[in-house]
Amino acid sequence: MYANSADGPATVEVVLVKAGRTKISYPAELLADDGTRVSVRAPWAGEGVRDFGFVRFEPGDVFTEHYWRDRWYSVKEVRAAGGALKGHYCDVTRPAELSGGRLVVEDLDLDLWVSADGTDVRRLDEDEFAESGLAARDPDAAAAAVAALDELDALAREAGLGTLLA
């Protein structure tokens, strides 16, 4: 189902939870919801510039974000203000929940960056994941998180994330 109406685009509040607390929340335009995947678009919600060394997120950037109710990750297409693709930032999360206009996802620390040309694929924050204690607290969730990162990494290196987002 696509979210279009005569009153303008529908919006949802994206809520990213980490360690039981809200890490960030922001309004986003609801682009589509097919019952399994929810797609939204929002401007960079962080304050100022976040420079990772291999990419900069900055005011004016636009994120088209894809969340699944049955997968342990989200994929965010990142474009500069002028429309040029910067790349894809993937978060390993518990499956998304959309209810009452709120799209809630729990961040599990593992991330993957894929540059626009697909030549730079980086696994991120594996140290934070190890330190989180999730493996001891919830071994099934930890195993699902690692499997999700492995799946994303393989997709990025083999067929590209475009196949996942088609």
Coordinates of N, CA, C and O in Angstrom, one line a residue:
M1 N 0.8 -1.2 0.0 CA 0.0 0.0 0.0 C 0.9 1.2 0.0 O 1.8 1.4 0.8
Y2 N 0.6 2.1 -0.9 CA 1.4 3.4 -0.9 C 0.6 4.4 -0.1 O -0.6 4.5 -0.1
A3 N 1.4 5.3 0.5 CA 0.8 6.2 1.5 C 0.6 7.6 0.8 O 1.5 8.4 1.0
N4 N -0.4 7.8 0.0 CA -0.6 9.0 -0.6 C -2.1 9.5 -0.3 O -3.0 8.6 -0.2
S5 N -2.3 10.7 -0.1 CA -3.6 11.2 0.2 C -3.8 12.6 -0.3 O -2.8 13.3 -0.6
A6 N -5.0 13.1 -0.4 CA -5.3 14.4 -0.9 C -4.7 15.5 0.1 O -4.5 16.6 -0.3
D7 N -4.6 15.1 1.3 CA -4.1 16.0 2.3 C -2.5 16.1 2.4 O -2.0 16.8 3.2
G8 N -1.9 15.4 1.5 CA -0.4 15.4 1.5 C 0.1 14.1 2.0 O -0.6 13.2 2.3
P9 N 1.4 13.9 2.0 CA 2.0 12.7 2.4 C 1.7 12.3 3.8 O 1.7 13.2 4.7
A10 N 1.5 11.0 4.1 CA 1.4 10.6 5.5 C 2.8 10.6 6.1 O 3.8 10.5 5.5
T11 N 2.8 10.8 7.4 CA 4.1 10.9 8.1 C 4.0 9.9 9.3 O 2.9 9.5 9.8
V12 N 5.2 9.4 9.7 CA 5.3 8.5 10.8 C 6.5 9.1 11.6 O 7.3 9.8 11.1
E13 N 6.5 8.7 12.9 CA 7.6 9.1 13.7 C 8.5 7.8 13.8 O 8.1 6.7 14.2
V14 N 9.8 8.0 13.3 CA 10.7 6.9 13.4 C 11.4 7.0 14.8 O 11.9 8.1 15.1
V15 N 11.4 5.9 15.5 CA 12.0 5.9 16.9 C 13.0 4.8 16.9 O 12.7 3.6 16.7
L16 N 14.3 5.2 17.1 CA 15.4 4.2 17.2 C 15.7 4.1 18.7 O 16.0 5.0 19.4
V17 N 15.5 2.8 19.2 CA 15.7 2.5 20.6 C 17.1 1.8 20.7 O 17.4 0.9 19.9
K18 N 17.8 2.1 21.8 CA 19.1 1.4 22.0 C 19.2 1.2 23.5 O 19.0 2.1 24.3
A19 N 19.5 0.0 23.9 CA 19.6 -0.4 25.3 C 18.4 0.1 26.2 O 18.5 0.6 27.3
G20 N 17.2 -0.1 25.6 CA 16.0 0.3 26.3 C 15.6 1.7 26.3 O 14.6 2.1 26.9
R21 N 16.4 2.6 25.7 CA 16.1 4.0 25.7 C 16.0 4.6 24.3 O 16.7 4.1 23.4
T22 N 15.3 5.6 24.1 CA 15.2 6.2 22.8 C 16.5 6.9 22.5 O 16.9 7.8 23.2
K23 N 17.1 6.5 21.4 CA 18.4 7.1 21.0 C 18.1 8.4 20.1 O 18.7 9.4 20.3
I24 N 17.1 8.2 19.2 CA 16.7 9.4 18.4 C 15.3 9.1 17.8 O 14.9 7.9 17.7
S25 N 14.5 10.1 17.6 CA 13.2 10.0 17.0 C 13.1 11.2 16.0 O 13.6 12.3 16.3
Y26 N 12.4 11.0 14.9 CA 12.2 12.1 13.9 C 11.1 11.7 13.0 O 10.7 10.6 12.8
P27 N 10.4 12.8 12.5 CA 9.3 12.6 11.6 C 9.9 12.1 10.2 O 10.9 12.6 9.8
A28 N 9.1 11.3 9.5 CA 9.5 10.8 8.2 C 8.2 10.7 7.3 O 7.2 10.4 7.8
E29 N 8.4 10.9 6.0 CA 7.3 10.7 5.1 C 7.2 9.2 4.8 O 8.1 8.6 4.5
L30 N 6.0 8.7 5.0 CA 5.7 7.3 4.7 C 5.6 7.1 3.2 O 4.6 7.7 2.6
L31 N 6.5 6.4 2.6 CA 6.4 6.2 1.2 C 5.6 4.9 0.8 O 4.9 5.0 -0.2
A32 N 5.8 3.9 1.5 CA 5.1 2.6 1.2 C 5.1 1.7 2.4 O 6.0 1.7 3.3
D33 N 4.1 0.8 2.5 CA 4.0 -0.2 3.5 C 3.3 -1.4 2.9 O 2.1 -1.3 2.6
D34 N 4.0 -2.4 2.5 CA 3.4 -3.6 1.9 C 3.0 -4.7 2.9 O 2.7 -5.8 2.5
G35 N 3.1 -4.4 4.2 CA 2.8 -5.4 5.2 C 4.0 -6.0 5.7 O 4.0 -6.6 6.8
T36 N 5.1 -6.0 4.9 CA 6.4 -6.6 5.4 C 7.5 -5.6 5.4 O 8.2 -5.5 6.4
R37 N 7.6 -4.7 4.4 CA 8.6 -3.7 4.4 C 7.9 -2.3 4.4 O 6.9 -2.1 3.7
V38 N 8.5 -1.5 5.3 CA 8.0 -0.1 5.4 C 9.1 0.8 4.9 O 10.3 0.7 5.3
S39 N 8.8 1.7 4.0 CA 9.8 2.7 3.4 C 9.4 4.1 3.8 O 8.2 4.5 3.6
V40 N 10.3 4.9 4.2 CA 10.1 6.2 4.6 C 11.2 7.1 4.1 O 12.3 6.6 3.7
R41 N 11.0 8.4 4.1 CA 12.0 9.4 3.6 C 12.1 10.5 4.6 O 11.0 11.0 5.1
A42 N 13.3 10.9 5.0 CA 13.5 12.0 6.0 C 14.8 12.7 5.7 O 15.8 12.0 5.3
P43 N 14.9 13.9 6.1 CA 16.2 14.6 6.1 C 17.1 14.1 7.2 O 16.6 13.5 8.2
W44 N 18.4 14.3 7.1 CA 19.3 14.0 8.1 C 18.8 14.5 9.5 O 18.5 15.7 9.6
A45 N 18.6 13.6 10.4 CA 18.0 14.0 11.7 C 19.0 14.3 12.8 O 18.6 14.7 13.9
G46 N 20.3 14.1 12.5 CA 21.3 14.4 13.5 C 21.6 15.9 13.6 O 21.1 16.7 12.7
E47 N 22.3 16.3 14.6 CA 22.6 17.7 14.8 C 24.0 17.9 14.1 O 24.9 17.2 14.3
G48 N 24.0 18.9 13.2 CA 25.3 19.3 12.6 C 25.8 18.2 11.6 O 25.0 17.5 11.0
V49 N 27.1 18.1 11.5 CA 27.7 17.1 10.6 C 28.3 16.0 11.4 O 28.8 16.1 12.5
R50 N 28.1 14.8 10.9 CA 28.7 13.6 11.5 C 29.7 13.0 10.5 O 29.3 12.5 9.5
D51 N 31.0 13.2 10.8 CA 32.0 12.7 9.9 C 32.6 11.4 10.3 O 33.2 11.3 11.4
F52 N 32.4 10.4 9.6 CA 32.9 9.0 9.9 C 34.3 8.8 9.3 O 34.9 7.8 9.6
G53 N 34.8 9.7 8.5 CA 36.0 9.5 7.8 C 35.9 9.0 6.4 O 36.5 9.5 5.5
F54 N 34.9 8.1 6.3 CA 34.7 7.5 4.9 C 33.4 8.1 4.3 O 33.1 7.9 3.1
V55 N 32.6 8.8 5.1 CA 31.4 9.5 4.7 C 31.0 10.5 5.7 O 31.3 10.4 6.9
R56 N 30.4 11.6 5.2 CA 29.9 12.6 6.1 C 28.4 12.7 6.0 O 27.8 12.8 4.8
F57 N 27.7 12.7 7.1 CA 26.2 12.9 7.1 C 26.1 14.4 7.5 O 26.7 14.8 8.5
E58 N 25.3 15.2 6.8 CA 25.2 16.6 7.1 C 23.9 17.2 6.7 O 23.1 16.5 6.0
P59 N 23.5 18.3 7.3 CA 22.3 19.0 7.0 C 22.1 19.0 5.4 O 23.0 19.3 4.7
G60 N 20.9 18.7 5.0 CA 20.5 18.7 3.6 C 20.5 17.2 3.0 O 19.9 17.0 2.0
D61 N 21.3 16.3 3.7 CA 21.2 14.9 3.2 C 19.8 14.4 3.4 O 19.1 14.8 4.3
V62 N 19.4 13.5 2.5 CA 18.1 12.8 2.5 C 18.3 11.3 2.6 O 19.1 10.7 1.9
F63 N 17.6 10.7 3.6 CA 17.7 9.3 3.8 C 16.3 8.7 3.4 O 15.3 9.1 3.9
T64 N 16.4 7.7 2.5 CA 15.3 6.9 2.2 C 15.5 5.6 2.9 O 16.5 4.9 2.6
E65 N 14.7 5.3 3.8 CA 14.9 4.2 4.8 C 13.9 3.0 4.6 O 12.7 3.3 4.4
H66 N 14.5 1.8 4.6 CA 13.7 0.6 4.4 C 13.8 -0.3 5.7 O 14.9 -0.6 6.1
Y67 N 12.6 -0.6 6.3 CA 12.5 -1.4 7.5 C 11.7 -2.6 7.2 O 10.7 -2.5 6.5
W68 N 12.1 -3.7 7.8 CA 11.3 -5.0 7.6 C 10.7 -5.4 8.9 O 11.4 -5.3 10.0
R69 N 9.5 -6.0 8.8 CA 8.9 -6.6 10.0 C 9.4 -8.0 10.2 O 9.1 -8.6 11.3
D70 N 10.1 -8.6 9.2 CA 10.5 -10.0 9.3 C 12.0 -10.2 9.2 O 12.5 -11.3 9.0
R71 N 12.8 -9.1 9.2 CA 14.2 -9.2 9.0 C 14.9 -8.4 10.2 O 14.3 -7.4 10.7
W72 N 16.1 -8.7 10.4 CA 16.8 -8.1 11.5 C 17.7 -7.0 11.1 O 18.9 -6.8 11.6
Y73 N 17.3 -6.1 10.2 CA 18.1 -5.0 9.7 C 17.2 -4.0 9.0 O 16.0 -4.2 8.7
S74 N 17.8 -2.8 8.8 CA 17.2 -1.7 8.0 C 18.3 -1.2 7.1 O 19.5 -1.3 7.4
V75 N 17.9 -0.7 5.9 CA 18.8 -0.2 4.9 C 18.4 1.2 4.6 O 17.2 1.5 4.3
K76 N 19.4 2.1 4.7 CA 19.1 3.6 4.5 C 19.9 4.0 3.3 O 21.2 4.0 3.4
E77 N 19.3 4.5 2.3 CA 19.9 5.1 1.1 C 20.2 6.5 1.5 O 19.3 7.2 1.8
V78 N 21.4 6.9 1.4 CA 21.8 8.3 1.8 C 22.2 9.1 0.5 O 23.1 8.7 -0.2
R79 N 21.5 10.2 0.4 CA 21.8 11.1 -0.8 C 22.2 12.5 -0.3 O 21.6 13.0 0.7
A80 N 23.1 13.1 -1.0 CA 23.4 14.5 -0.6 C 22.3 15.4 -1.1 O 21.4 15.0 -1.8
A81 N 22.3 16.7 -0.6 CA 21.3 17.6 -0.9 C 21.0 17.8 -2.4 O 19.9 17.9 -2.8
G82 N 22.1 17.7 -3.2 CA 21.9 17.8 -4.6 C 21.4 16.5 -5.3 O 21.2 16.5 -6.5
G83 N 21.2 15.4 -4.5 CA 20.7 14.2 -5.1 C 21.7 13.1 -5.4 O 21.3 12.0 -5.6
A84 N 23.0 13.4 -5.3 CA 24.0 12.4 -5.5 C 24.0 11.3 -4.4 O 23.9 11.6 -3.2
L85 N 24.1 10.1 -4.8 CA 24.1 9.0 -3.9 C 25.4 8.9 -3.2 O 26.5 8.9 -3.8
K86 N 25.4 9.0 -1.8 CA 26.6 8.8 -1.0 C 26.8 7.3 -0.7 O 28.0 6.9 -0.7
G87 N 25.8 6.6 -0.5 CA 25.9 5.2 -0.2 C 24.7 4.7 0.6 O 23.7 5.3 0.7
H88 N 24.9 3.5 1.2 CA 23.8 2.9 2.0 C 24.4 2.6 3.4 O 25.5 2.0 3.5
Y89 N 23.7 3.0 4.4 CA 24.0 2.7 5.8 C 23.0 1.7 6.3 O 21.8 1.9 6.2
C90 N 23.5 0.6 6.8 CA 22.6 -0.5 7.2 C 22.8 -0.7 8.7 O 23.9 -0.8 9.2
D91 N 21.6 -0.7 9.4 CA 21.6 -0.9 10.8 C 21.1 -2.4 11.1 O 20.1 -2.8 10.5
V92 N 21.8 -3.1 12.0 CA 21.2 -4.4 12.4 C 20.3 -4.0 13.6 O 20.7 -3.4 14.5
T93 N 19.1 -4.5 13.5 CA 18.0 -4.1 14.4 C 17.1 -5.4 14.6 O 17.1 -6.3 13.8
R94 N 16.3 -5.3 15.7 CA 15.2 -6.3 15.7 C 14.2 -5.9 14.6 O 14.2 -4.7 14.2
P95 N 13.3 -6.8 14.2 CA 12.3 -6.5 13.2 C 11.5 -5.2 13.7 O 11.2 -5.0 14.9
A96 N 11.2 -4.4 12.7 CA 10.5 -3.1 13.0 C 9.0 -3.4 13.4 O 8.4 -4.4 12.9
E97 N 8.5 -2.4 14.1 CA 7.1 -2.5 14.5 C 6.5 -1.1 14.2 O 7.0 -0.1 14.6
L98 N 5.4 -1.1 13.4 CA 4.7 0.1 13.1 C 3.3 0.1 13.7 O 2.5 -0.8 13.4
S99 N 3.0 1.0 14.6 CA 1.8 1.1 15.3 C 1.5 2.5 15.7 O 2.4 3.2 16.2
G100 N 0.3 3.0 15.5 CA -0.1 4.3 16.0 C 0.7 5.4 15.4 O 1.0 6.4 16.1
G101 N 1.2 5.3 14.2 CA 2.0 6.3 13.6 C 3.5 6.4 14.0 O 4.2 7.3 13.8
R102 N 3.9 5.3 14.8 CA 5.3 5.2 15.3 C 5.9 4.0 14.7 O 5.4 2.9 14.8
L103 N 7.1 4.1 14.0 CA 7.9 3.1 13.5 C 9.0 2.9 14.5 O 9.9 3.7 14.6
V104 N 9.0 1.8 15.3 CA 10.0 1.6 16.3 C 10.9 0.5 15.9 O 10.5 -0.6 15.5
V105 N 12.2 0.7 16.1 CA 13.2 -0.3 15.8 C 14.3 -0.2 16.9 O 14.6 0.8 17.4
E106 N 14.7 -1.4 17.3 CA 15.8 -1.5 18.4 C 17.1 -1.8 17.7 O 17.3 -2.8 17.1
D107 N 18.0 -0.8 17.9 CA 19.4 -0.9 17.3 C 20.2 -1.9 18.1 O 20.2 -1.9 19.4
L108 N 20.8 -2.8 17.4 CA 21.6 -3.9 18.1 C 23.1 -3.7 17.9 O 23.9 -4.6 17.9
D109 N 23.5 -2.4 17.6 CA 24.9 -2.0 17.5 C 25.7 -2.3 16.2 O 26.5 -1.5 15.8
L110 N 25.4 -3.4 15.6 CA 26.1 -3.7 14.4 C 25.6 -2.9 13.2 O 24.4 -2.7 13.0
D111 N 26.6 -2.4 12.3 CA 26.2 -1.6 11.2 C 27.1 -2.0 10.0 O 28.1 -2.7 10.2
L112 N 26.6 -1.6 8.8 CA 27.4 -1.9 7.6 C 27.2 -0.6 6.7 O 26.1 -0.1 6.6
W113 N 28.4 -0.2 6.2 CA 28.4 0.9 5.2 C 28.8 0.4 3.9 O 29.7 -0.4 3.8
V114 N 28.0 0.8 2.8 CA 28.3 0.5 1.5 C 28.4 1.8 0.7 O 27.4 2.5 0.6
S115 N 29.6 2.1 0.1 CA 29.7 3.3 -0.7 C 28.8 3.3 -1.9 O 28.4 2.2 -2.4
A116 N 28.6 4.4 -2.5 CA 27.8 4.5 -3.7 C 28.2 3.6 -4.8 O 27.3 3.0 -5.5
D117 N 29.5 3.5 -5.0 CA 29.9 2.6 -6.1 C 30.1 1.1 -5.7 O 30.5 0.3 -6.5
G118 N 29.8 0.8 -4.5 CA 29.9 -0.5 -4.0 C 31.3 -1.1 -3.7 O 31.4 -2.2 -3.3
T119 N 32.3 -0.3 -3.9 CA 33.7 -0.8 -3.7 C 34.1 -0.7 -2.2 O 35.1 -1.4 -1.9
D120 N 33.5 0.1 -1.4 CA 33.8 0.2 0.0 C 32.7 -0.4 0.8 O 31.6 0.2 1.0
V121 N 32.9 -1.6 1.4 CA 31.9 -2.3 2.2 C 32.6 -2.4 3.6 O 33.6 -3.1 3.7
R122 N 32.0 -1.8 4.6 CA 32.6 -1.8 5.9 C 31.7 -2.3 7.0 O 30.6 -1.7 7.1
R123 N 32.1 -3.2 7.8 CA 31.4 -3.7 8.9 C 31.8 -2.7 10.1 O 33.0 -2.5 10.3
L124 N 30.8 -2.2 10.8 CA 31.0 -1.2 11.8 C 30.5 -1.7 13.2 O 29.5 -2.4 13.3
D125 N 31.2 -1.2 14.2 CA 30.7 -1.3 15.6 C 30.7 -2.7 16.1 O 29.9 -3.0 17.1
E126 N 31.5 -3.6 15.6 CA 31.5 -5.0 16.1 C 32.0 -5.0 17.6 O 31.6 -5.8 18.4
D127 N 32.9 -4.1 17.9 CA 33.4 -4.0 19.3 C 32.2 -3.6 20.2 O 32.1 -4.1 21.3
E128 N 31.4 -2.6 19.8 CA 30.3 -2.2 20.6 C 29.3 -3.3 20.8 O 28.7 -3.5 21.9
F129 N 29.1 -4.1 19.8 CA 28.2 -5.3 19.9 C 28.7 -6.3 20.9 O 28.0 -6.7 21.8
A130 N 30.0 -6.6 20.8 CA 30.6 -7.5 21.8 C 30.5 -7.0 23.2 O 30.2 -7.8 24.1
E131 N 30.7 -5.7 23.4 CA 30.6 -5.1 24.7 C 29.1 -4.9 25.3 O 28.9 -4.8 26.5
S132 N 28.2 -5.0 24.4 CA 26.8 -4.8 24.8 C 26.2 -5.9 25.7 O 25.3 -5.7 26.4
G133 N 26.8 -7.1 25.7 CA 26.4 -8.2 26.5 C 25.2 -8.9 25.9 O 24.6 -9.8 26.6
L134 N 24.8 -8.6 24.7 CA 23.6 -9.2 24.1 C 23.8 -10.7 24.0 O 22.8 -11.5 24.2
A135 N 25.0 -11.2 23.7 CA 25.2 -12.6 23.5 C 24.9 -13.4 24.8 O 24.4 -14.5 24.7
A136 N 25.2 -12.8 25.9 CA 24.9 -13.4 27.2 C 23.4 -13.3 27.6 O 22.8 -14.2 28.1
R137 N 22.9 -12.1 27.4 CA 21.5 -11.8 27.8 C 20.5 -12.5 26.9 O 19.4 -12.9 27.4
D138 N 20.7 -12.5 25.6 CA 19.8 -13.0 24.6 C 20.5 -13.6 23.5 O 20.7 -13.0 22.4
P139 N 21.0 -14.9 23.7 CA 21.9 -15.5 22.6 C 21.2 -15.7 21.3 O 21.8 -15.6 20.2
D140 N 19.8 -15.9 21.3 CA 19.1 -16.1 20.0 C 19.1 -14.7 19.3 O 19.3 -14.7 18.0
A141 N 18.9 -13.6 20.0 CA 18.9 -12.3 19.3 C 20.3 -12.0 18.8 O 20.5 -11.5 17.7
A142 N 21.3 -12.3 19.6 CA 22.7 -12.1 19.2 C 23.0 -12.9 17.9 O 23.7 -12.3 17.0
A143 N 22.6 -14.1 17.9 CA 22.9 -14.9 16.7 C 22.1 -14.4 15.5 O 22.7 -14.4 14.4
A144 N 20.9 -13.9 15.7 CA 20.1 -13.3 14.6 C 20.8 -12.1 14.1 O 20.8 -11.8 12.8
A145 N 21.4 -11.3 15.0 CA 22.0 -10.0 14.6 C 23.3 -10.3 13.8 O 23.5 -9.7 12.7
V146 N 24.1 -11.3 14.2 CA 25.3 -11.6 13.5 C 24.9 -12.2 12.1 O 25.6 -11.8 11.1
A147 N 23.9 -13.0 12.0 CA 23.5 -13.5 10.7 C 23.0 -12.4 9.8 O 23.2 -12.5 8.6
A148 N 22.3 -11.4 10.4 CA 21.8 -10.3 9.6 C 23.0 -9.5 9.0 O 22.9 -9.1 7.8
L149 N 24.0 -9.3 9.8 CA 25.2 -8.5 9.3 C 25.8 -9.3 8.2 O 26.2 -8.8 7.2
D150 N 26.0 -10.6 8.4 CA 26.6 -11.5 7.4 C 25.8 -11.5 6.1 O 26.4 -11.4 5.0
E151 N 24.5 -11.5 6.2 CA 23.6 -11.5 5.0 C 23.8 -10.2 4.2 O 23.9 -10.2 3.0
L152 N 23.7 -9.0 5.0 CA 23.9 -7.7 4.3 C 25.3 -7.6 3.6 O 25.4 -7.1 2.5
D153 N 26.3 -8.1 4.3 CA 27.7 -8.0 3.8 C 27.8 -8.8 2.5 O 28.3 -8.3 1.5
A154 N 27.2 -10.0 2.5 CA 27.3 -10.9 1.3 C 26.5 -10.2 0.2 O 27.0 -10.2 -1.0
L155 N 25.3 -9.7 0.5 CA 24.5 -9.0 -0.6 C 25.3 -7.9 -1.2 O 25.3 -7.7 -2.4
A156 N 25.9 -7.1 -0.3 CA 26.6 -5.9 -0.8 C 27.8 -6.3 -1.7 O 28.0 -5.6 -2.7
R157 N 28.5 -7.3 -1.3 CA 29.7 -7.7 -2.1 C 29.3 -8.5 -3.3 O 30.1 -8.5 -4.3
E158 N 28.2 -9.2 -3.4 CA 27.9 -10.0 -4.5 C 26.9 -9.4 -5.5 O 27.3 -8.9 -6.5
A159 N 25.7 -9.2 -5.1 CA 24.7 -8.7 -6.0 C 24.4 -7.2 -5.9 O 23.9 -6.6 -6.7
G160 N 24.8 -6.7 -4.7 CA 24.6 -5.3 -4.5 C 23.3 -5.1 -3.7 O 22.4 -6.0 -3.8
L161 N 23.1 -4.1 -2.9 CA 21.9 -3.9 -2.1 C 20.7 -3.5 -3.0 O 19.6 -3.6 -2.5
G162 N 20.9 -3.1 -4.2 CA 19.8 -2.8 -5.1 C 18.8 -3.9 -5.3 O 17.6 -3.7 -5.4
T163 N 19.4 -5.2 -5.2 CA 18.5 -6.3 -5.4 C 17.6 -6.5 -4.2 O 16.4 -6.9 -4.4
L164 N 18.0 -6.1 -3.0 CA 17.2 -6.1 -1.8 C 16.1 -5.1 -1.8 O 15.0 -5.3 -1.3
L165 N 16.4 -3.9 -2.4 CA 15.5 -2.8 -2.4 C 14.6 -2.7 -3.6 O 13.7 -1.8 -3.6
A166 N 14.7 -3.6 -4.6 CA 13.9 -3.5 -5.8 C 12.5 -3.9 -5.4 O 12.1 -4.5 -4.5

